[in-house]
Short mmCIF file of C-alpha atoms and ligand atoms in Angstrom, two decimals:
data_model
loop_
_atom_site.label_atom_id
_atom_site.label_comp_id
_atom_site.label_asym_id
_atom_site.label_seq_id
_atom_site.Cartn_x
_atom_site.Cartn_y
_atom_site.Cartn_z
CA MET A 1144 82.66 90.58 125.78
CA ASN A 1145 85.32 89.18 128.40
CA ILE A 1146 84.20 85.26 128.69
CA ARG A 1147 86.76 85.62 131.97
CA ASN A 1148 89.05 87.31 134.08
CA ILE A 1149 92.52 88.15 134.86
CA GLU A 1150 91.86 87.40 138.57
CA GLU A 1151 89.91 83.81 137.46
CA ILE A 1152 92.56 83.16 135.09
CA ASN A 1153 95.16 83.16 138.25
CA GLN A 1154 92.70 80.96 140.85
CA LYS A 1155 93.19 78.75 138.01
CA ILE A 1156 96.54 78.66 137.60
CA GLN A 1157 96.98 78.20 141.07
CA ARG A 1158 94.65 75.13 141.17
CA GLY A 1159 96.95 74.09 138.72
CA GLU A 1160 93.88 73.69 135.89
CA ALA A 1161 94.98 76.40 133.07
CA THR A 1162 95.17 74.87 129.87
CA VAL A 1163 98.11 77.34 128.53
CA LEU A 1164 99.41 76.59 124.45
CA THR A 1165 101.71 78.12 123.08
CA ALA A 1166 102.15 80.26 120.38
CA GLU A 1167 103.18 77.73 117.72
CA GLU A 1168 101.03 75.16 118.50
CA VAL A 1169 97.65 77.16 118.62
CA SER A 1170 99.34 77.39 115.03
CA ASN A 1171 99.80 74.09 114.33
CA LEU A 1172 95.55 73.53 115.43
CA VAL A 1173 94.69 76.26 112.81
CA ARG A 1174 96.43 74.56 109.62
CA ASP A 1175 95.07 71.88 110.74
CA GLY A 1176 91.93 73.21 110.17
CA GLU A 1177 90.82 73.34 113.94
CA GLU A 1178 89.71 76.49 115.34
CA PRO A 1179 90.54 76.33 118.67
CA LYS A 1180 87.73 78.32 121.31
CA ALA A 1181 88.50 80.74 124.26
CA GLU A 1182 86.36 78.78 126.86
CA ASP A 1183 89.52 75.71 126.43
CA ILE A 1184 92.67 78.45 126.32
CA ASP A 1185 92.92 80.04 129.50
CA VAL A 1186 97.29 81.62 128.08
CA VAL A 1187 99.12 82.01 125.00
CA THR A 1188 102.45 81.95 125.65
CA ALA A 1189 104.75 83.60 122.71
CA GLY A 1190 108.34 83.99 122.36
CA THR A 1191 111.22 85.54 120.33
CA CYS A 1192 114.96 85.31 121.03
CA GLY A 1193 117.62 87.54 118.66
CA ILE A 1194 120.24 90.50 117.95
CA MET A 1195 118.41 93.75 120.22
CA SER A 1196 120.41 96.19 119.51
CA GLY A 1197 118.97 98.82 122.59
CA THR A 1198 120.61 96.84 125.10
CA ALA A 1199 121.66 98.21 128.50
CA ALA A 1200 122.15 97.88 131.61
CA VAL A 1201 122.54 99.26 135.09
CA PHE A 1202 125.07 98.38 137.57
CA HIS A 1203 126.44 99.11 141.12
CA ILE A 1204 129.89 97.61 141.63
CA PRO A 1205 131.88 97.24 144.09
CA ALA A 1206 135.09 98.87 143.01
CA GLY A 1207 137.78 100.05 145.54
CA GLU A 1208 138.48 100.63 149.31
CA PRO A 1209 135.52 103.35 151.09
CA GLY A 1210 137.23 107.05 150.57
CA SER A 1211 139.74 105.40 147.89
CA PHE A 1212 139.08 107.80 145.61
CA LYS A 1213 136.80 111.12 145.49
CA LYS A 1214 134.45 109.98 141.91
CA ALA A 1215 135.17 107.33 139.08
CA LYS A 1216 135.74 109.35 135.07
CA LYS A 1217 136.24 106.07 133.20
CA VAL A 1218 135.21 102.47 134.40
CA LEU A 1219 135.80 99.82 132.29
CA LEU A 1220 134.26 96.14 132.87
CA ASN A 1221 136.46 93.39 130.62
CA GLY A 1222 137.77 95.63 128.93
CA VAL A 1223 133.62 96.64 127.81
CA PRO A 1224 133.50 100.97 128.90
CA GLY A 1225 130.53 101.89 130.40
CA PHE A 1226 129.02 105.38 131.62
CA SER A 1227 129.53 106.16 135.76
CA GLY A 1228 126.55 107.72 137.03
CA PRO A 1229 123.95 109.09 137.30
CA CYS A 1230 125.46 108.99 141.29
CA PRO A 1231 128.70 110.25 142.00
CA ASN A 1232 128.64 107.55 144.21
CA GLU A 1233 131.55 110.46 146.57
CA TRP A 1234 134.08 108.60 148.28
CA LEU A 1235 132.27 105.38 149.06
CA GLY A 1236 134.62 103.32 146.63
CA SER A 1237 132.26 101.88 144.01
CA VAL A 1238 129.98 103.42 140.78
CA ASP A 1239 126.90 102.69 139.79
CA LEU A 1240 127.53 102.57 135.47
CA ILE A 1241 126.06 101.98 132.49
CA ALA A 1242 127.00 99.33 129.73
CA TYR A 1243 125.23 98.81 126.88
CA GLY A 1244 125.83 95.44 124.99
CA THR A 1245 126.97 97.05 121.94
CA SER A 1246 129.93 98.72 123.16
CA ARG A 1247 133.55 97.28 122.36
CA SER A 1248 136.15 96.23 124.55
CA ILE A 1249 139.09 97.85 123.87
CA TYR A 1250 141.59 94.86 124.66
CA ASP A 1251 139.89 92.53 122.05
CA GLU A 1252 137.72 93.38 119.47
CA ASP A 1253 135.66 90.54 119.06
CA TYR A 1254 134.33 91.04 122.66
CA GLY A 1255 131.51 93.41 123.25
CA GLY A 1256 128.84 94.22 125.53
CA GLY A 1257 126.72 91.25 125.21
CA PHE A 1258 129.83 89.11 125.26
CA LEU A 1259 130.46 90.79 129.10
CA PHE A 1260 126.73 90.71 130.17
CA LYS A 1261 126.65 87.33 129.29
CA ASP A 1262 129.97 86.60 131.91
CA ILE A 1263 127.95 88.71 134.70
CA VAL A 1264 124.25 86.14 134.19
CA LYS A 1265 127.11 83.28 134.42
CA GLY A 1266 128.73 84.45 137.35
CA LYS A 1267 132.24 84.75 135.82
CA ASP A 1268 134.75 87.16 137.46
CA ILE A 1269 134.62 91.18 135.59
CA GLU A 1270 137.81 92.79 135.57
CA ILE A 1271 136.91 96.58 136.67
CA GLU A 1272 139.45 99.21 136.00
CA VAL A 1273 138.75 102.34 137.48
CA GLU A 1274 139.83 105.85 136.23
CA SER A 1275 139.26 108.46 138.65
CA ILE A 1276 138.93 111.86 138.13
CA ASN A 1277 141.96 112.74 140.01
CA GLY A 1278 143.54 110.19 136.96
CA GLU A 1279 144.29 107.65 140.32
CA ILE A 1280 143.78 104.00 138.49
CA ILE A 1281 141.40 101.07 140.37
CA LYS A 1282 141.74 97.61 139.51
CA SER A 1283 139.72 95.05 141.02
CA THR A 1284 137.46 91.76 139.71
CA THR A 1285 133.85 91.19 140.50
CA ASN A 1286 130.92 89.80 140.19
CA ILE A 1287 127.55 89.00 140.23
CA ASN A 1288 127.47 88.25 142.99
CA GLU A 1289 128.89 91.30 144.84
CA MET A 1290 127.18 93.90 142.97
CA GLY A 1291 124.61 95.71 144.54
CA MET A 1292 122.65 95.95 141.65
CA ALA A 1293 122.62 94.30 138.00
CA ARG A 1294 120.17 94.91 136.09
CA MET A 1295 119.17 94.54 132.21
CA VAL A 1296 117.52 97.03 130.46
CA GLY A 1297 115.58 96.99 126.77
CA THR A 1298 114.81 100.17 125.36
CA ARG A 1299 113.50 98.61 122.11
CA LEU A 1300 112.62 94.50 122.27
CA ALA A 1301 110.50 91.41 121.01
CA PHE A 1302 109.98 93.89 117.85
CA LYS A 1303 107.23 92.80 116.11
CA ASN A 1304 108.75 90.85 113.33
CA TYR A 1305 111.31 92.85 111.39
CA THR A 1306 112.56 92.35 107.40
CA ALA A 1307 115.55 90.86 105.67
CA PHE A 1308 118.26 92.88 104.01
CA LEU A 1309 120.81 91.48 101.11
CA ASN A 1310 122.96 93.48 98.93
CA PRO A 1311 122.51 94.06 95.24
CA THR A 1312 125.79 96.13 93.84
CA GLU A 1313 129.07 94.60 93.06
CA GLU A 1314 130.61 96.19 96.41
CA PRO A 1315 130.70 94.54 99.68
CA VAL A 1316 129.10 95.94 102.43
CA ALA A 1317 129.85 96.31 106.05
CA SER A 1318 126.99 96.25 108.42
CA ILE A 1319 125.25 95.14 111.84
CA PHE A 1320 122.93 93.35 109.62
CA ASN A 1321 125.69 90.71 108.36
CA ALA A 1322 127.86 88.72 110.38
CA VAL A 1323 130.41 89.76 108.28
CA ASP A 1324 130.32 92.25 104.93
CA MET A 1325 127.86 91.21 103.03
CA GLU A 1326 129.25 90.28 98.96
CA GLY A 1327 126.82 91.33 96.48
CA PRO A 1328 125.19 91.03 93.82
CA PHE A 1329 122.24 89.22 95.05
CA LYS A 1330 124.55 86.81 96.81
CA GLY A 1331 122.75 86.20 100.52
CA LEU A 1332 119.90 87.39 102.41
CA SER A 1333 120.02 88.35 106.24
CA PHE A 1334 117.37 88.52 108.66
CA SER A 1335 115.75 88.73 111.55
CA GLY A 1336 111.91 88.12 113.37
CA CYS A 1337 111.20 84.91 114.91
CA GLY A 1338 107.42 84.85 112.66
CA GLU A 1339 104.11 83.77 114.09
CA LEU A 1340 106.47 82.90 117.81
CA ASN A 1341 106.63 86.74 118.16
CA PRO A 1342 104.81 87.94 121.43
CA LEU A 1343 103.66 91.50 119.92
CA GLN A 1344 102.18 89.33 116.23
CA ASN A 1345 100.49 87.41 118.87
CA ASP A 1346 98.99 90.32 120.47
CA PRO A 1347 99.35 93.32 116.94
CA GLU A 1348 96.99 96.17 119.31
CA MET A 1349 98.85 95.44 122.20
CA LYS A 1350 95.57 95.09 124.29
CA THR A 1351 97.41 92.55 127.05
CA ILE A 1352 101.68 93.66 126.28
CA LYS A 1353 101.31 96.61 127.77
CA THR A 1354 102.89 98.82 130.60
CA GLY A 1355 103.70 96.71 133.96
CA THR A 1356 102.89 93.43 132.31
CA LYS A 1357 104.89 90.70 133.79
CA VAL A 1358 107.24 89.03 130.93
CA LEU A 1359 110.68 87.25 130.89
CA LEU A 1360 112.93 88.50 130.36
CA CYS A 1361 115.84 85.71 129.34
CA GLY A 1362 114.68 84.19 132.33
CA SER A 1363 114.10 86.79 134.39
CA GLU A 1364 110.55 87.65 135.20
CA GLY A 1365 110.84 91.52 134.64
CA ILE A 1366 108.72 94.02 133.74
CA VAL A 1367 107.31 95.72 130.72
CA LEU A 1368 108.18 99.23 130.67
CA GLY A 1369 106.40 101.20 128.09
CA SER A 1370 106.78 101.59 124.47
CA GLY A 1371 110.39 101.03 123.76
CA THR A 1372 112.50 103.37 121.25
CA ARG A 1373 110.45 104.23 117.26
CA SER A 1374 108.35 102.31 118.34
CA ALA A 1375 105.41 102.63 116.10
CA PRO A 1376 101.68 100.73 116.26
CA GLU A 1377 102.51 99.18 113.06
CA LYS A 1378 105.88 98.01 114.12
CA PRO A 1379 105.85 97.79 117.79
CA ASN A 1380 108.99 97.09 120.25
CA LEU A 1381 108.72 97.34 123.96
CA MET A 1382 110.64 98.43 127.15
CA ILE A 1383 111.90 95.77 129.81
CA ALA A 1384 113.66 96.05 132.67
CA ALA A 1385 115.32 92.52 134.26
CA ASP A 1386 117.45 91.97 137.96
CA MET A 1387 119.84 89.77 135.83
CA VAL A 1388 121.07 87.66 139.35
CA ASP A 1389 117.32 85.77 137.77
CA MET A 1390 118.51 85.33 134.19
CA ASP A 1391 119.39 81.83 132.11
CA PRO A 1392 123.23 82.94 131.25
CA HIS A 1393 121.42 80.11 127.77
CA TYR A 1394 119.15 82.99 126.42
CA LEU A 1395 121.07 86.26 126.60
CA GLY A 1396 125.22 86.81 124.98
CA GLY A 1397 126.81 88.70 122.58
CA PHE A 1398 126.60 88.49 118.58
CA LYS A 1399 129.92 89.57 116.65
CA THR A 1400 129.35 91.94 113.43
CA ALA A 1401 130.50 93.14 110.77
CA ALA A 1402 130.20 96.71 112.17
CA GLY A 1403 131.30 95.56 115.42
CA PRO A 1404 129.83 93.83 118.20
CA GLU A 1405 125.61 93.41 119.07
CA VAL A 1406 123.51 91.79 121.13
CA PHE A 1407 120.99 89.13 121.42
CA ASN A 1408 118.37 88.28 124.60
CA SER A 1409 115.29 86.32 124.38
CA VAL A 1410 111.96 87.52 125.82
CA ALA A 1411 108.93 85.80 126.62
CA ALA A 1412 105.44 86.90 127.42
CA ALA A 1413 101.55 85.62 128.94
CA ILE A 1414 98.82 85.88 126.67
CA PRO A 1415 95.32 86.40 129.08
CA ILE A 1416 92.47 84.73 126.67
CA LEU A 1417 90.17 87.04 127.73
CA ASN A 1418 87.57 86.62 125.05
CA ASP A 1419 87.85 85.41 121.94
CA GLU A 1420 89.21 88.37 120.16
CA ILE A 1421 92.15 87.95 121.97
CA LEU A 1422 92.40 84.45 121.16
CA LYS A 1423 92.04 85.29 117.14
CA ASN A 1424 94.76 87.85 116.71
CA THR A 1425 97.10 84.11 118.03
CA PHE A 1426 96.36 82.42 114.93
CA ILE A 1427 98.43 83.77 112.87
CA LEU A 1428 100.56 82.01 109.72
CA ASN A 1429 104.01 82.77 109.12
CA LYS A 1430 102.58 82.25 105.28
CA ASP A 1431 100.37 85.83 106.18
CA ILE A 1432 103.04 87.41 108.12
CA PRO A 1433 105.38 89.78 105.23
CA LEU A 1434 109.00 90.17 105.76
CA PRO A 1435 109.91 93.32 103.81
CA VAL A 1436 112.87 92.82 101.38
CA ALA A 1437 115.23 95.74 101.95
CA ASP A 1438 118.42 96.89 99.96
CA ILE A 1439 121.55 96.19 102.90
CA ARG A 1440 123.10 99.79 101.97
CA GLY A 1441 119.83 101.48 103.44
CA ARG A 1442 117.45 99.37 105.69
CA HIS A 1443 113.62 102.16 104.42
CA LYS A 1444 115.26 100.87 100.52
CA VAL A 1445 112.64 97.60 100.27
CA LEU A 1446 113.26 96.71 97.09
CA GLY A 1447 110.45 93.42 97.39
CA PHE A 1448 108.80 91.31 100.25
CA THR A 1449 108.64 88.08 100.94
CA ASP A 1450 107.08 85.67 104.69
CA TYR A 1451 108.02 83.93 107.42
CA ALA A 1452 106.52 80.50 105.85
CA SER A 1453 110.07 81.11 103.53
CA VAL A 1454 112.26 81.47 106.20
CA TRP A 1455 111.31 78.73 108.83
CA THR A 1456 109.33 75.48 106.71
CA ASN A 1457 111.70 72.96 106.66
CA ASN A 1458 114.49 75.16 107.75
CA ASP A 1459 117.02 73.06 110.48
CA GLU A 1460 118.09 74.70 113.71
CA ARG A 1461 120.79 74.26 114.58
CA PRO A 1462 124.54 72.54 112.03
CA VAL A 1463 125.43 69.35 112.12
CA TYR A 1464 128.97 69.39 112.23
CA ASP A 1465 131.75 66.16 110.58
CA PRO A 1466 134.75 66.46 112.09
CA GLU A 1467 135.26 63.42 109.51
CA ALA A 1468 134.67 66.35 106.03
CA CYS A 1469 136.72 68.50 108.44
CA LEU A 1470 140.57 69.40 106.78
CA ASN A 1471 142.20 71.31 109.94
CA CYS A 1472 142.40 74.23 107.23
CA GLY A 1473 145.09 77.08 108.06
CA VAL A 1474 142.38 79.71 108.71
CA CYS A 1475 139.58 78.25 109.16
CA MET A 1476 136.46 80.26 107.53
CA VAL A 1477 134.11 79.00 110.59
CA ARG A 1478 136.34 80.23 114.02
CA GLU A 1479 136.60 83.97 111.83
CA ARG A 1480 132.68 83.95 110.74
CA CYS A 1481 131.17 82.61 113.25
CA PRO A 1482 129.62 85.21 115.40
CA THR A 1483 128.79 84.11 119.29
CA GLY A 1484 132.75 81.73 119.07
CA ALA A 1485 130.86 78.55 118.83
CA TYR A 1486 133.71 76.51 116.91
CA GLU A 1487 136.97 75.71 118.25
CA GLY A 1488 137.73 72.90 116.54
CA THR A 1489 134.78 71.01 117.60
CA LEU A 1490 131.16 72.47 117.94
CA ASN A 1491 129.66 73.97 121.00
CA GLU A 1492 125.92 73.35 121.12
CA GLU A 1493 125.29 76.22 124.13
CA LYS A 1494 127.33 78.82 122.57
CA CYS A 1495 125.61 77.72 118.87
CA PHE A 1496 123.33 80.37 117.96
CA GLY A 1497 121.46 78.59 114.80
CA CYS A 1498 123.01 81.38 112.57
CA GLY A 1499 124.09 79.46 109.59
CA MET A 1500 127.45 81.06 109.12
CA CYS A 1501 129.11 77.60 109.42
CA ALA A 1502 127.18 75.90 106.85
CA SER A 1503 127.94 79.23 104.15
CA SER A 1504 131.99 79.60 105.56
CA CYS A 1505 132.55 75.90 105.36
CA GLN A 1506 134.02 75.34 101.61
CA HIS A 1507 134.46 71.46 102.18
CA GLY A 1508 131.27 70.47 104.55
CA ALA A 1509 132.35 69.75 107.28
CA PHE A 1510 129.00 72.11 108.44
CA GLU A 1511 125.50 71.11 106.99
CA MET A 1512 122.17 72.99 107.75
CA LYS A 1513 119.08 73.34 105.47
CA ARG A 1514 119.02 76.84 105.24
CA GLY A 1515 116.60 77.84 102.81
CA GLU A 1516 116.69 80.24 99.88
CA LEU A 1517 114.43 82.91 99.09
CA LYS A 1518 112.70 83.63 95.18
CA PHE A 1519 113.45 87.05 94.90
CA LYS A 1520 111.21 88.71 92.47
CA MET A 1521 113.09 92.16 91.26
CA ASP A 1522 112.38 93.63 87.85
CA ASP A 1523 110.56 90.98 86.02
CA GLU A 1524 113.50 88.92 87.18
CA VAL A 1525 113.59 86.02 89.73
CA ILE A 1526 116.60 85.43 91.41
CA ASP A 1527 117.68 82.52 94.35
CA VAL A 1528 119.55 84.23 97.05
CA PRO A 1529 119.84 81.50 100.01
CA ILE A 1530 119.61 82.52 103.12
CA ILE A 1531 123.87 83.04 105.06
CA CYS A 1532 123.33 84.53 108.15
CA ARG A 1533 119.90 84.36 110.47
CA GLN A 1534 119.77 87.57 113.14
CA SER A 1535 116.68 85.30 115.43
CA ASP A 1536 117.31 82.61 117.02
CA ILE A 1537 114.18 79.98 116.81
CA LYS A 1538 115.70 76.75 119.31
CA ARG A 1539 115.86 79.02 122.47
CA ALA A 1540 112.64 81.43 121.28
CA ARG A 1541 110.60 78.14 121.31
CA GLU A 1542 112.30 76.78 124.95
CA LEU A 1543 111.71 80.46 126.54
CA THR A 1544 108.28 80.26 124.98
CA GLY A 1545 107.39 76.75 126.67
CA GLU A 1546 109.70 77.46 130.39
CA LEU A 1547 106.90 80.52 130.38
CA LYS A 1548 104.47 77.67 129.01
CA LYS A 1549 105.87 75.13 132.14
CA ARG A 1550 105.63 77.53 134.79
CA ILE A 1551 102.43 78.86 133.83
CA ILE A 1552 101.33 75.54 134.95
CA GLU A 1553 103.31 75.15 137.84
CA GLY A 1554 101.55 77.34 139.46
CA LYS A 1555 105.00 80.16 139.10
CA PHE A 1556 104.07 82.02 137.34
CA SER A 1557 100.89 84.37 137.39
CA ILE A 1558 99.66 87.04 134.91
CA SER A 1559 99.49 90.39 135.98
CA GLY A 1560 96.70 91.76 136.97
CA TRP A 1561 96.87 95.97 135.59
CA TYR A 1562 92.79 95.25 133.85
S1 SF4 B 3091 136.78 75.89 107.27
FE1 SF4 B 3091 135.86 73.79 107.46
S2 SF4 B 3091 137.15 72.24 106.98
FE2 SF4 B 3091 138.10 74.06 107.25
S3 SF4 B 3091 139.03 73.26 109.51
FE3 SF4 B 3091 136.98 75.00 109.43
S4 SF4 B 3091 135.58 73.61 109.62
FE4 SF4 B 3091 137.51 72.28 109.02
S1 SF4 B 3092 125.26 78.28 112.80
FE1 SF4 B 3092 127.50 77.87 113.11
S2 SF4 B 3092 128.05 80.31 112.92
FE2 SF4 B 3092 126.68 81.04 113.33
S3 SF4 B 3092 126.45 79.92 116.05
FE3 SF4 B 3092 126.02 78.10 115.54
S4 SF4 B 3092 128.17 77.00 114.27
FE4 SF4 B 3092 127.60 79.15 114.59
#
């Protein structure tokens, strides 16, 4: 039975009286032996940040003078191919297009759609090349302020946690699930998922997060359009759209992998506490969330299980760089491997994703980062496998979850009234 409704929660938000906790704050109370009561909490915020391959963006961009070309056949944005249409924009000198976060620039193999989206949200000038159906090449420059539209559409975001991967073979394997070819056998493990902070982990039956729910996508107020592709009751994910104009570039970007460019972004959701059952779902703890460990060559071939406490407890959010220990090697493996380009002789904290590749790549101790290792049981043998690549960023997830909590407390974010 409900003890309050959305309207009552929104009235409390407007009066500045709503009690809002993050999902981690609830989990910490539970870890401390307390049992929070639904009467005492109005909203729980939850969030995630990680590689979300199903990320695209829809743009309407000026490309030339009206009448300068009839219709675009090909479009490049900073060298990243987009798909023009569906509207032909005949003789308008502009192009409607869709670009993928996973597309690679034809000019720079380290640059892809995720990096492009970040640059657009930052307000940087973007080089546009249009090839018309008549073969004309039209070059121009634009930025987000000149675009008629810049909207992100995620076809499968905020998965309810995910999978860890390792390579059980002698042969290195190139995959989107590791920043570089993964060495084997059992040399290292990559994983995704923000555990007990994840929105759908805190609302596993999607009682409050569903079509029409307002969320934050990379800091911008977005809307859940419905379930995402390949979403299933036991492994749900969300399709979400939000304007890029209102996004914070901190929460999205590109991520290089051994199998091409990827894109990361961040999602936070507000769970209205309408009854005890909804609150109790937020009591979930990392130790109780299974993390399947799969063969990186075939992600459905599960080799064993661990849990999210094993990957997120007592580990560092970020590396510490010691310039004194740096030997200025001729070829720096950190520069080669850092998936976000965060190391350029100094550590760029804003670009850093906390993946941990630097700590396992520098052989001279210039990067320190506690990432942990897993005891992985296989065929009665226990193997220690170090975590070498995190594809989720718990720091950004915490920041966006806290940002949503702050907006609700300040009366700047109301709960969707679809009930
Ligand atoms: S590999 Fe390590 S020591 Fe060598 S240049 Fe890179 S950070 Fe410095
Ligand atoms: S943790 Fe290291 S490798 Fe990963 S993004 Fe940060 S600097 Fe780059």
